[in-house]
CSV table of C-alpha atoms in Angstrom, one decimal:
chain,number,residue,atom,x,y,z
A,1,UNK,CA,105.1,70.2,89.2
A,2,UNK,CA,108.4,68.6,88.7
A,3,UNK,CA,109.0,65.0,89.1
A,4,UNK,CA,111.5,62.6,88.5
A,5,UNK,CA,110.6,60.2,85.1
A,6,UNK,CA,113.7,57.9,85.4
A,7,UNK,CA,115.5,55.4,87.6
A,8,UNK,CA,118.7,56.9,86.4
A,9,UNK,CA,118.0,60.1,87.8
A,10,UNK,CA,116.2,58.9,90.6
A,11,UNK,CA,119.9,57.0,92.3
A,12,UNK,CA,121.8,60.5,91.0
A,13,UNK,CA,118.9,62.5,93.4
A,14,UNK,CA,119.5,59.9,95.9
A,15,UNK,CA,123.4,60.1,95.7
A,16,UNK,CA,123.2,63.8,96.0
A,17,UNK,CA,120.8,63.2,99.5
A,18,UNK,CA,123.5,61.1,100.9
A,19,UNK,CA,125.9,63.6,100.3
A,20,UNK,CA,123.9,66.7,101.1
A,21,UNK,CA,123.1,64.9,104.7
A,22,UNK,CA,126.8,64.1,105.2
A,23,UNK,CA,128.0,67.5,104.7
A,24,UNK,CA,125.6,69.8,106.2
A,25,UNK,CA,127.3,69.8,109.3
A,26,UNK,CA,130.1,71.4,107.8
A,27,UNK,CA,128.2,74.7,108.3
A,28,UNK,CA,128.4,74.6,111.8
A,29,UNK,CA,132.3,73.6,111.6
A,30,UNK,CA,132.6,77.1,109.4
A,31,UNK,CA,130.5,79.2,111.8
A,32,UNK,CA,132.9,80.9,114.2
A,33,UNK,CA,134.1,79.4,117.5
A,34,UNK,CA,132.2,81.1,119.9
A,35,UNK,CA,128.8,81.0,117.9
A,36,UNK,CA,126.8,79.0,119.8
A,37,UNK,CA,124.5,76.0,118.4
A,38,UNK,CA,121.9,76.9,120.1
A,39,UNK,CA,121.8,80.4,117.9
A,40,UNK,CA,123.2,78.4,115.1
A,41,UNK,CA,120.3,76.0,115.0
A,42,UNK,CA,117.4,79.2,114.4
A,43,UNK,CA,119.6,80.2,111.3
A,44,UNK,CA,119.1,76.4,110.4
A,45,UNK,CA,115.6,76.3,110.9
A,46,UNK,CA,115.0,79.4,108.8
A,47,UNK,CA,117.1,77.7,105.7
A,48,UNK,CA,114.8,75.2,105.8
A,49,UNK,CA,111.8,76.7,105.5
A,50,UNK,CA,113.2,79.1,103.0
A,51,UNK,CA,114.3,76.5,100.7
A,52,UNK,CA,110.5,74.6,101.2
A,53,UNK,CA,109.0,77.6,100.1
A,54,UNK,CA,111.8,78.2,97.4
A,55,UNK,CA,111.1,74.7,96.1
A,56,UNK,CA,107.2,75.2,96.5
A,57,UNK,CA,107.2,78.3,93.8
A,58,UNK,CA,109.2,77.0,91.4
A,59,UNK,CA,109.9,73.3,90.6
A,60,UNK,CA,106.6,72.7,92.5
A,61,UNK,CA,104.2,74.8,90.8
A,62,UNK,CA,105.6,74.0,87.1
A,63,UNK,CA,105.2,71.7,85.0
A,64,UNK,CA,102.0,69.4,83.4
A,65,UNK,CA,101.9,67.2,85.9
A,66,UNK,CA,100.9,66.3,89.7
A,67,UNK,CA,99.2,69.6,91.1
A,68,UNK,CA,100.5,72.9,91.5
A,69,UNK,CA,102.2,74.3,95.0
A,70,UNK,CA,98.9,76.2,96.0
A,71,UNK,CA,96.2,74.1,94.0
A,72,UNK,CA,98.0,71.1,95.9
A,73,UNK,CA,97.3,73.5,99.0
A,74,UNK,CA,93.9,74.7,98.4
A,75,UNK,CA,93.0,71.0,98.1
A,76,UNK,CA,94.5,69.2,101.5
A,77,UNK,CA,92.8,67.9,103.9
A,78,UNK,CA,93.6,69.0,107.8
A,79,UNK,CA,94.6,65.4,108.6
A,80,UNK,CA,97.5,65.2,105.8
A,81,UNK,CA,98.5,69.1,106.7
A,82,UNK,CA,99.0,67.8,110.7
A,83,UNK,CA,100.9,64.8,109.9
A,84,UNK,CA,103.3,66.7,107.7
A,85,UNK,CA,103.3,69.1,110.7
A,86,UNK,CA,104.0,66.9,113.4
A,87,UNK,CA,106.8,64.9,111.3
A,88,UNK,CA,108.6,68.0,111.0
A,89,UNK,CA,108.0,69.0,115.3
A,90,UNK,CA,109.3,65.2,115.8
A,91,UNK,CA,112.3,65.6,113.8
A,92,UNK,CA,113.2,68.7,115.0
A,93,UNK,CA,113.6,68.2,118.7
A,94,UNK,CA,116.0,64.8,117.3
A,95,UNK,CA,118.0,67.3,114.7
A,96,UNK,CA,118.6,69.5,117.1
A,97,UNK,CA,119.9,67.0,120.0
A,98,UNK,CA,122.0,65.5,116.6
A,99,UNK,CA,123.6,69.3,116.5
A,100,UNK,CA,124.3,69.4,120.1
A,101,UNK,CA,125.6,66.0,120.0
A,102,UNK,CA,128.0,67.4,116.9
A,103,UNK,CA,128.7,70.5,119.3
A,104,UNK,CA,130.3,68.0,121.8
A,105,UNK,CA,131.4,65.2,119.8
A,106,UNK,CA,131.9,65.8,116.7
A,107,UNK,CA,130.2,64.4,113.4
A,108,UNK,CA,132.7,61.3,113.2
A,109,UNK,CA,131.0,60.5,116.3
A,110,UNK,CA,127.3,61.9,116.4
A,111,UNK,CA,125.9,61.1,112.6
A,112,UNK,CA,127.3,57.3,113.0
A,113,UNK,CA,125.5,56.2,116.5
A,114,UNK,CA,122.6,58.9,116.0
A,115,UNK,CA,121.9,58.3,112.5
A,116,UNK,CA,123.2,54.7,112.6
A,117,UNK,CA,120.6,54.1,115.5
A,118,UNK,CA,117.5,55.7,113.2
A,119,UNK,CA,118.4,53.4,110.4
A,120,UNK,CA,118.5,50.4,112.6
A,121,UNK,CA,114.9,51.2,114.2
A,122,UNK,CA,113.4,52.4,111.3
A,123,UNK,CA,114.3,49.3,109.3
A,124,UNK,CA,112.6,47.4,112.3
A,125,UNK,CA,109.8,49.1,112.8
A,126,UNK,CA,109.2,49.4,108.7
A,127,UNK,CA,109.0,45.0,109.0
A,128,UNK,CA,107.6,44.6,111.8
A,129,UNK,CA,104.5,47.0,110.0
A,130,UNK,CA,104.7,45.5,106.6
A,131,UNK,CA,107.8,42.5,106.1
A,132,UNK,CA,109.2,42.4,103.2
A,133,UNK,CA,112.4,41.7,101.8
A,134,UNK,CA,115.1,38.7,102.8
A,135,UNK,CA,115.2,38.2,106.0
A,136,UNK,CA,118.7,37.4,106.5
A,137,UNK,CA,120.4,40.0,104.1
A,138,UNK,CA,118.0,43.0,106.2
A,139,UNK,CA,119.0,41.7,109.7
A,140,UNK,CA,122.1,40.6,108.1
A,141,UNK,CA,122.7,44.5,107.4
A,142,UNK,CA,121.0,45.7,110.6
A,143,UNK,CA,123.8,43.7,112.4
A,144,UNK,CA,126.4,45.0,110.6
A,145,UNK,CA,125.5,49.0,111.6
A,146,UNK,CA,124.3,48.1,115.3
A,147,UNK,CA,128.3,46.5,114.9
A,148,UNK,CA,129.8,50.1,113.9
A,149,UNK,CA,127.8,52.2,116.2
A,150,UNK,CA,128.9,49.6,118.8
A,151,UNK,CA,132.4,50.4,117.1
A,152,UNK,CA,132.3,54.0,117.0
A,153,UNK,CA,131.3,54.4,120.6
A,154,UNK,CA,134.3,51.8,121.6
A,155,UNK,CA,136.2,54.4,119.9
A,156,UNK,CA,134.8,57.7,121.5
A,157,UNK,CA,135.2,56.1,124.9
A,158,UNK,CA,139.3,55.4,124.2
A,159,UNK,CA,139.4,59.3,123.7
A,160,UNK,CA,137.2,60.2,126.3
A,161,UNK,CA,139.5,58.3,129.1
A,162,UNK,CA,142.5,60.0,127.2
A,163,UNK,CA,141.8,63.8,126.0
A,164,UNK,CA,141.0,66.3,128.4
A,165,UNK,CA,137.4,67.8,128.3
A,166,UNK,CA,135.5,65.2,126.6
A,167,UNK,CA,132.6,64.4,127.2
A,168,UNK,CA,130.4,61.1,127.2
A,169,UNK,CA,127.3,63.4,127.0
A,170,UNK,CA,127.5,63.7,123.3
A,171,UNK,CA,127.2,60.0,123.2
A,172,UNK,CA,124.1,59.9,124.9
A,173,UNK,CA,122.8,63.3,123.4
A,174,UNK,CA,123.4,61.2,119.6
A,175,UNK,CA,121.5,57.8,121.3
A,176,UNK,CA,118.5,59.9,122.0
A,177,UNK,CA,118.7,61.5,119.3
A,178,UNK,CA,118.8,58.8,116.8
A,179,UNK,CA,115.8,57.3,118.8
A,180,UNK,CA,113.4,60.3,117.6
A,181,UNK,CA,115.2,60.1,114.3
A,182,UNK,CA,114.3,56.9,113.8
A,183,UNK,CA,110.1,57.6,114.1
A,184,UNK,CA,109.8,61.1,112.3
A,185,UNK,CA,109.3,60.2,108.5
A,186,UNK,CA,106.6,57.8,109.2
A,187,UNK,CA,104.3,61.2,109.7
A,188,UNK,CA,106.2,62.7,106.6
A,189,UNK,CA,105.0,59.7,104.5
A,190,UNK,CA,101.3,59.2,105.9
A,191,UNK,CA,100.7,63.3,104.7
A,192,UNK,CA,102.2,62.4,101.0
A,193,UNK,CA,100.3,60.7,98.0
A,194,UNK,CA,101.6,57.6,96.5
A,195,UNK,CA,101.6,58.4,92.4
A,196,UNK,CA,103.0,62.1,92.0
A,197,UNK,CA,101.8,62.3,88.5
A,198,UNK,CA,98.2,61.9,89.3
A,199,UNK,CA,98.0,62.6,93.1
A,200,UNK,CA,95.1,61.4,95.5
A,201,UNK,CA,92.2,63.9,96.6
A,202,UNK,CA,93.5,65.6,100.0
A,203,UNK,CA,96.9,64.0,100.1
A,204,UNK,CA,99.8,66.1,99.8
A,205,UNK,CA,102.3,66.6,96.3
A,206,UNK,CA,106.6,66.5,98.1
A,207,UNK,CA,106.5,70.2,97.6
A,208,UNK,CA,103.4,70.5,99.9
A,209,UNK,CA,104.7,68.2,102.5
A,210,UNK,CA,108.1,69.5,102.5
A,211,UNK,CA,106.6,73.1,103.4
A,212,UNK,CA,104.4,72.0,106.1
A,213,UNK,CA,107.4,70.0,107.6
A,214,UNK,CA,109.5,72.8,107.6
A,215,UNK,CA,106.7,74.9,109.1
A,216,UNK,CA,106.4,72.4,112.0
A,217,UNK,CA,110.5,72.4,112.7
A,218,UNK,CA,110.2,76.3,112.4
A,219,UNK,CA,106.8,76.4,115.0
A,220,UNK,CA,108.6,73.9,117.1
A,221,UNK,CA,111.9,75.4,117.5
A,222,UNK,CA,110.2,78.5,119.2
A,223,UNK,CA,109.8,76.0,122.0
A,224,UNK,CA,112.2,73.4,122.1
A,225,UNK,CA,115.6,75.9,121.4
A,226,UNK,CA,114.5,78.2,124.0
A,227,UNK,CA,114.6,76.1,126.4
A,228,UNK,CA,117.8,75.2,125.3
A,229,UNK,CA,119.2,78.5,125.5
A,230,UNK,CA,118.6,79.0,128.7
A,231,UNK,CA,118.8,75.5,129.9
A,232,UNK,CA,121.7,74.3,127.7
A,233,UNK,CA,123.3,71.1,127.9
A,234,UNK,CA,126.8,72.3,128.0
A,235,UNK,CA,128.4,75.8,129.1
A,236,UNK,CA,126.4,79.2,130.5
A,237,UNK,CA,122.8,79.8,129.5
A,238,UNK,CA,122.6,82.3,126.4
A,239,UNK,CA,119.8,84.6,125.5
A,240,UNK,CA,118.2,85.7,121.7
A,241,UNK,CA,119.8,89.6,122.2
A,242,UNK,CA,122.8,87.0,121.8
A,243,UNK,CA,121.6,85.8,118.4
A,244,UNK,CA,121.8,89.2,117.0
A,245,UNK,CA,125.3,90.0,117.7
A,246,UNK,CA,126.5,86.8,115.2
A,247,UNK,CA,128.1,88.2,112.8
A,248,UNK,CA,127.1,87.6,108.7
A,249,UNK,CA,129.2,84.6,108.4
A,250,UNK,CA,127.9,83.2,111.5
A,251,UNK,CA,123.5,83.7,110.2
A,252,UNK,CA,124.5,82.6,106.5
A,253,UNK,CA,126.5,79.2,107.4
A,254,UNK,CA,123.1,78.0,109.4
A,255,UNK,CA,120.5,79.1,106.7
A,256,UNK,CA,123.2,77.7,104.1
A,257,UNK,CA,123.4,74.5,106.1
A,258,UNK,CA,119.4,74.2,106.5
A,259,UNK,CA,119.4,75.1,102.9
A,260,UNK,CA,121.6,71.9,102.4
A,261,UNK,CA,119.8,69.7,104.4
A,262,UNK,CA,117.1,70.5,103.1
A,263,UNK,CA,118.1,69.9,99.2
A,264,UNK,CA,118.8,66.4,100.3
A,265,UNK,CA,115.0,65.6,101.9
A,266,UNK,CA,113.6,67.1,98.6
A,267,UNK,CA,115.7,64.8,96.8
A,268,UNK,CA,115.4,61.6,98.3
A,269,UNK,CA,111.0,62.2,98.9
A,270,UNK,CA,111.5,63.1,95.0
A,271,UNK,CA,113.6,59.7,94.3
A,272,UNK,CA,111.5,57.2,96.1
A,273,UNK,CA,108.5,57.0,93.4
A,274,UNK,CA,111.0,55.9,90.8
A,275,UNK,CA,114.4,54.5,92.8
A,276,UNK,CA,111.8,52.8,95.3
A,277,UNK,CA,111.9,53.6,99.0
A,278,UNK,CA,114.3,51.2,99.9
A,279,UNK,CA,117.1,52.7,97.3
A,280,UNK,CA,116.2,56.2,98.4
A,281,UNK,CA,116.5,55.5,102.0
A,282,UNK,CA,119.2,53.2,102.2
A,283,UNK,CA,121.4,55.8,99.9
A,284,UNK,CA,120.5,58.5,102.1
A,285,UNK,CA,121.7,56.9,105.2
A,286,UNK,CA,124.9,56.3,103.4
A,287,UNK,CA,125.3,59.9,104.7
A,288,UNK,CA,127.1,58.5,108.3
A,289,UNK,CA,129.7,57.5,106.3
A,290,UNK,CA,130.1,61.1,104.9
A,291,UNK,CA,129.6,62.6,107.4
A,292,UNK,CA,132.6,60.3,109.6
A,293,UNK,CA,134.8,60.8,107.0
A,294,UNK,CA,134.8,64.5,106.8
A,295,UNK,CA,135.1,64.3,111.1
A,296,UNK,CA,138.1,61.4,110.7
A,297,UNK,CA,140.1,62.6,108.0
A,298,UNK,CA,139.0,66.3,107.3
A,299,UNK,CA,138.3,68.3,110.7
A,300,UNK,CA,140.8,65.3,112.6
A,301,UNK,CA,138.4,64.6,115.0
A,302,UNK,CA,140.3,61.8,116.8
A,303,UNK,CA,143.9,63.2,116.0
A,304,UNK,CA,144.3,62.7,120.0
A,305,UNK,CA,143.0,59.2,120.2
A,306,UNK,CA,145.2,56.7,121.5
A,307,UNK,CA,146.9,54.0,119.9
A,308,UNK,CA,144.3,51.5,118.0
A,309,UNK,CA,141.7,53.7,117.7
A,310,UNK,CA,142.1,54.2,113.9
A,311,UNK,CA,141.7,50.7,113.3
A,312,UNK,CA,138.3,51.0,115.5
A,313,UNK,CA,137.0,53.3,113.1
A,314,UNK,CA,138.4,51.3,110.1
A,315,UNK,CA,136.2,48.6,110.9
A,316,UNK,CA,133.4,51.0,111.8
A,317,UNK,CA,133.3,52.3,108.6
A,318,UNK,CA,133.7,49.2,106.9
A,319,UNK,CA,130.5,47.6,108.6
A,320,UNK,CA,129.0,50.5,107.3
A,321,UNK,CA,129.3,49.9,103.9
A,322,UNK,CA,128.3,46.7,104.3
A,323,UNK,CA,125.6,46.7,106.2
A,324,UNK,CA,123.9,49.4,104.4
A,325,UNK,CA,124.3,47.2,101.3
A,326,UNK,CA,122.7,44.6,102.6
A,327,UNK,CA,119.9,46.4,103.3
A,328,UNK,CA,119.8,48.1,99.7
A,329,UNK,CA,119.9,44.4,98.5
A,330,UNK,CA,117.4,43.2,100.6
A,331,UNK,CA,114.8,45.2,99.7
């Protein structure tokens, strides 16, 4: 299979994550008005586990080294297969509360508190399991993001009390979200061996994992999006003989957009042998500010904000930067 031999590499894969997990969003942007995100989010899910499976046949079963796609299979043990499983069933009922959150919100607001919120628990949780790093330059950074979702949610609330028909649900839909998001990859990681060159008996190869992951959002989604369409956070209840009316554009920005996603959590599990986990993961998280850039300055997200809001998400974005070099450093 293919894997990464080079630290140099490893920070490009880990740049391209960050950007592929800012920008995916864009897909539901480009979907029509009307087209639901509840329909757009089983488009998604099938991207996903397309691309897996893409991934899986080629660049994962070529190559001299590590174990082949369906050798790697053949191999697992039920305990690594679940894990993968249940990571992908975890982060799929946050994902999707992240795209209903970017339904109502917007990704200038929904990717900084929901994904700022998984960074800041994750990082937690990660020391409290196993501390490492200094002390004061990871807390240091935690600070700094808990400071810019703090920031960012100042901000939504000026246009809330201001612009007609928003809502503070999206707020709290990104909170819960980035809860969930927070706990997923643990599961991920426990299913994955820890040398990709010469992988453990009944651990998985990335490829592997990736596929099962997918297989548990796919599985999932039967259950947690249904309920969603007919119990949906916002507006009438729609149905899956809605689904098939979307037009072409409408089916091919959601697979393109889980297909996107998806290149990025190839990349970054790819990266984190050789760019170490703290690199890959604090490059990929760098993804909220991509993600509230293209919702502040390219969709115009708070164009209706009152005065002093800009400076609000100034400094949010600023804290940002910051913080999530901290962390880098600190690990």
């Amino acid at each position: 299979m293919f894997i990464l031999e080079t630290y140099s590499v490893a920070v490009i894969f880990c740049l391209i994550t960050m950007l592929c997990w800012g920008s995916w969003a864009n897909t539901q942007k480009l979907a029509s008005s009307g087209w639901r995100f509840e329909l757009f989010y089983w488009d998604y899910t099938i991207g996903i586990l397309l691309f897996s499976l893409l991934l899986a046949f080629t660049l994962g079963s070529n190559g001299e080294q590590g174990r082949s796609f369906l050798t790697d299979y053949a191999q697992a043990n039920t305990a690594s297969l679940q894990s993968a499983v249940i990571g992908g069933a975890v982060f799929n009922i946050a994902n999707i509360l992240l795209v209903a959150a970017i339904s109502i919100a917007g990704m200038s607001v929904a990717f900084p508190v929901g994904i700022g919120l998984a960074l800041v628990i994750g990082v937690v949780v990660n020391y409290i399991d196993a501390p490492a790093g200094n002390v004061l330059l990871l807390f240091g950074g935690v600070a700094l993001v808990t400071a810019a979702i703090l920031l960012n949610a100042n901000a939504y609330r000026k246009l809330s009390r201001t612009t007609a028909g928003v809502s503070t649900k999206g707020l709290l839909l990104s909170v819960v979200a980035g809860v969930l998001m927070g706990f997923f990859y643990k599961y991920v990681a426990n299913s994955m061996t820890t040398n990709f060159a010469l992988p453990e008996a009944g651990k998985l190869t990335p490829y592997t994992a990736l596929v099962f992951f997918a297989i548990g959002i796919f599985l999932s989604n039967f259950i947690i999006n249904t309920v969603l369409m007919y119990r949906p956070f916002v507006g009438a209840p729609t149905s899956f003989s809605a689904y098939f009316k979307g037009s072409f554009r409408d089916h091919l920005m959601g697979v393109l957009g889980g297909m996107v996603w998806n290149l990025g959590m190839a990349f970054s599990i790819l990266a984190a042998e050789k760019a170490s986990p703290a690199i890959s993961y604090g490059l990929g998280q760098g993804a909220t500010i991509v993600a509230a850039i293209w919702g502040i300055y390219i969709w115009k997200e708070f164009k209706n904000a009152p005065k002093g809001t800009s400076n609000l998400l100034n400094m949010m974005l600023l804290c940002y930067v910051v913080g999530l070099g901290l962390i880098i450093m600190a690990r």
